[in-house]
XYZ file of C-alpha atoms in Angstrom:
185
model
C -50.468 21.123 9.602
C -49.485 17.842 8.952
C -48.465 17.476 6.144
C -47.090 14.073 3.717
C -44.802 14.292 0.971
C -45.376 11.155 -2.151
C -41.827 10.077 -0.512
C -43.440 9.159 2.979
C -41.534 11.831 5.005
C -44.346 13.901 7.570
C -44.050 17.152 8.421
C -45.870 19.199 10.877
C -45.970 22.510 11.738
C -46.430 24.778 15.026
C -47.910 22.188 17.026
C -49.774 23.389 18.721
C -53.295 20.731 18.762
C -54.490 18.902 22.039
C -55.458 22.571 23.746
C -56.856 23.957 20.231
C -59.856 24.247 20.447
C -60.606 23.365 16.944
C -58.455 20.608 15.946
C -59.951 17.745 14.016
C -57.399 15.381 15.752
C -55.081 14.644 18.958
C -51.750 14.552 18.902
C -52.320 11.210 19.578
C -53.625 10.445 16.277
C -50.112 11.944 14.946
C -47.958 9.197 14.032
C -43.813 9.365 13.616
C -42.713 12.910 11.845
C -39.184 13.750 10.161
C -39.860 17.796 10.872
C -41.501 19.800 12.694
C -41.611 23.518 11.660
C -41.857 26.642 14.218
C -43.197 30.024 12.351
C -42.796 31.595 16.342
C -42.722 30.972 19.784
C -45.744 31.576 20.659
C -47.629 28.547 22.545
C -50.230 28.216 20.190
C -47.364 27.171 18.389
C -45.340 25.090 20.139
C -47.235 23.569 22.971
C -46.530 20.228 21.939
C -43.037 20.151 20.424
C -41.378 19.019 23.603
C -43.602 15.989 23.365
C -43.228 15.296 19.699
C -39.435 15.849 20.247
C -39.100 13.272 22.847
C -40.947 10.846 21.111
C -39.977 11.306 17.903
C -36.648 12.811 17.297
C -37.620 15.233 14.516
C -35.586 17.736 12.413
C -37.391 20.909 13.697
C -37.027 24.749 11.643
C -36.892 27.989 12.765
C -35.287 31.230 12.583
C -32.161 32.127 15.011
C -33.704 33.893 17.485
C -36.294 31.624 18.310
C -34.260 28.456 17.549
C -31.889 29.850 20.670
C -34.846 30.026 22.797
C -36.506 26.928 22.280
C -32.850 25.253 22.910
C -33.080 27.021 26.389
C -36.593 26.925 27.429
C -37.499 23.206 26.380
C -34.135 21.757 26.452
C -33.897 20.725 23.358
C -31.427 18.615 21.285
C -29.237 20.722 19.182
C -28.716 18.285 17.008
C -31.499 18.262 15.915
C -32.959 21.995 16.127
C -31.980 23.898 12.709
C -32.507 28.022 13.587
C -32.600 28.989 10.001
C -31.336 32.949 8.344
C -33.806 34.537 6.037
C -33.896 32.768 2.356
C -31.605 30.399 3.731
C -32.710 27.023 2.087
C -31.436 23.429 4.156
C -31.453 20.234 2.086
C -32.341 16.600 3.391
C -32.998 13.333 1.490
C -35.569 13.813 -0.509
C -37.056 17.168 1.190
C -35.472 21.057 0.619
C -36.764 24.283 2.935
C -36.574 27.957 2.309
C -36.917 29.752 5.082
C -38.638 33.506 4.796
C -38.959 35.862 6.978
C -42.213 37.291 7.997
C -44.364 39.477 9.893
C -46.120 38.432 13.089
C -49.388 40.817 14.483
C -50.736 41.172 17.508
C -54.428 39.932 17.411
C -56.516 43.124 17.432
C -53.894 45.775 17.365
C -53.159 47.746 14.619
C -49.727 47.998 15.770
C -47.458 46.224 17.836
C -45.731 49.410 18.692
C -48.273 50.534 20.249
C -48.285 48.153 23.363
C -45.814 47.074 26.092
C -44.895 43.739 25.379
C -45.477 42.893 29.218
C -49.397 43.828 28.619
C -49.678 40.973 25.713
C -47.967 38.408 27.826
C -50.298 39.767 31.282
C -52.993 39.366 28.748
C -51.809 35.517 28.053
C -51.219 34.720 31.462
C -54.434 35.729 32.255
C -56.686 34.003 29.987
C -54.410 30.992 29.294
C -53.301 28.350 31.845
C -49.595 28.175 30.439
C -46.682 26.400 32.170
C -43.876 29.198 32.950
C -41.421 27.375 30.240
C -43.839 28.736 27.737
C -44.243 32.026 28.658
C -40.531 32.686 28.836
C -41.257 31.936 24.899
C -43.390 34.133 24.180
C -41.411 37.458 23.491
C -38.792 36.216 20.513
C -42.394 35.198 18.862
C -43.319 39.022 18.609
C -40.043 39.552 16.852
C -39.101 36.986 14.549
C -41.369 34.834 12.707
C -41.018 31.854 10.093
C -42.808 31.270 6.459
C -41.369 28.305 4.649
C -41.321 26.775 1.294
C -41.432 22.967 1.247
C -40.033 21.182 -1.666
C -40.675 17.784 -1.898
C -38.872 15.523 -4.056
C -41.569 15.422 -6.955
C -40.411 19.065 -7.227
C -44.238 19.888 -5.716
C -43.534 23.448 -3.970
C -45.713 24.378 -0.902
C -46.140 27.720 0.745
C -46.548 27.948 4.450
C -47.316 31.342 5.512
C -48.620 33.152 7.737
C -48.589 35.851 10.028
C -50.348 37.740 7.079
C -49.903 38.825 4.097
C -49.166 42.852 3.146
C -48.053 44.110 -0.839
C -44.404 42.773 -0.098
C -44.984 39.867 1.182
C -47.347 38.890 -1.375
C -44.994 39.456 -4.011
C -42.408 37.943 -2.544
C -44.822 35.022 -2.371
C -45.225 34.771 -5.841
C -41.911 35.114 -6.628
C -41.265 31.430 -4.830
C -43.737 30.603 -7.305
C -45.649 27.689 -5.084
C -47.952 24.877 -6.655
C -49.884 25.135 -3.496
C -50.032 27.541 -0.260
C -50.687 26.811 3.003
C -52.093 29.558 5.121
C -52.385 30.399 8.829
C -54.435 33.490 9.766
């Protein structure tokens, strides 16, 4: 998703654009950005991250494990990367963020514990032509997932939610009282 606040702040979530078969725009059509939110480090959530980082130097928000992986795997600057703990809030000028831990599921599998991680990564490797640095980031993407509540200067509350919704997660989403919900399914 690309979100522009009334104050002109631009937020991009999980930048997987040019390789995505059904994306309506190309990465060249996305202008300057202030923030990138990363739910997890699977290639289909970070494929344009290094390009956008080089172009715009946005603040990158994610979970702590994924943050460390991105620092090492993509050689990003630690000055722009924020590895947020569960329920941690960050305030930047007129935009605030709350990170909520979530859960990820493996497509086609009822439980990620029923299959070896190496098998799943092997399937991705066979299916997609991926640079090695993206494959090395896949593991952490299964274990840490981030949802975000974005609060703008006019107090609009946007919940970015992905990875499925179980009962306890639906209750947590209701508890932050969003005005709008964007879901990745």
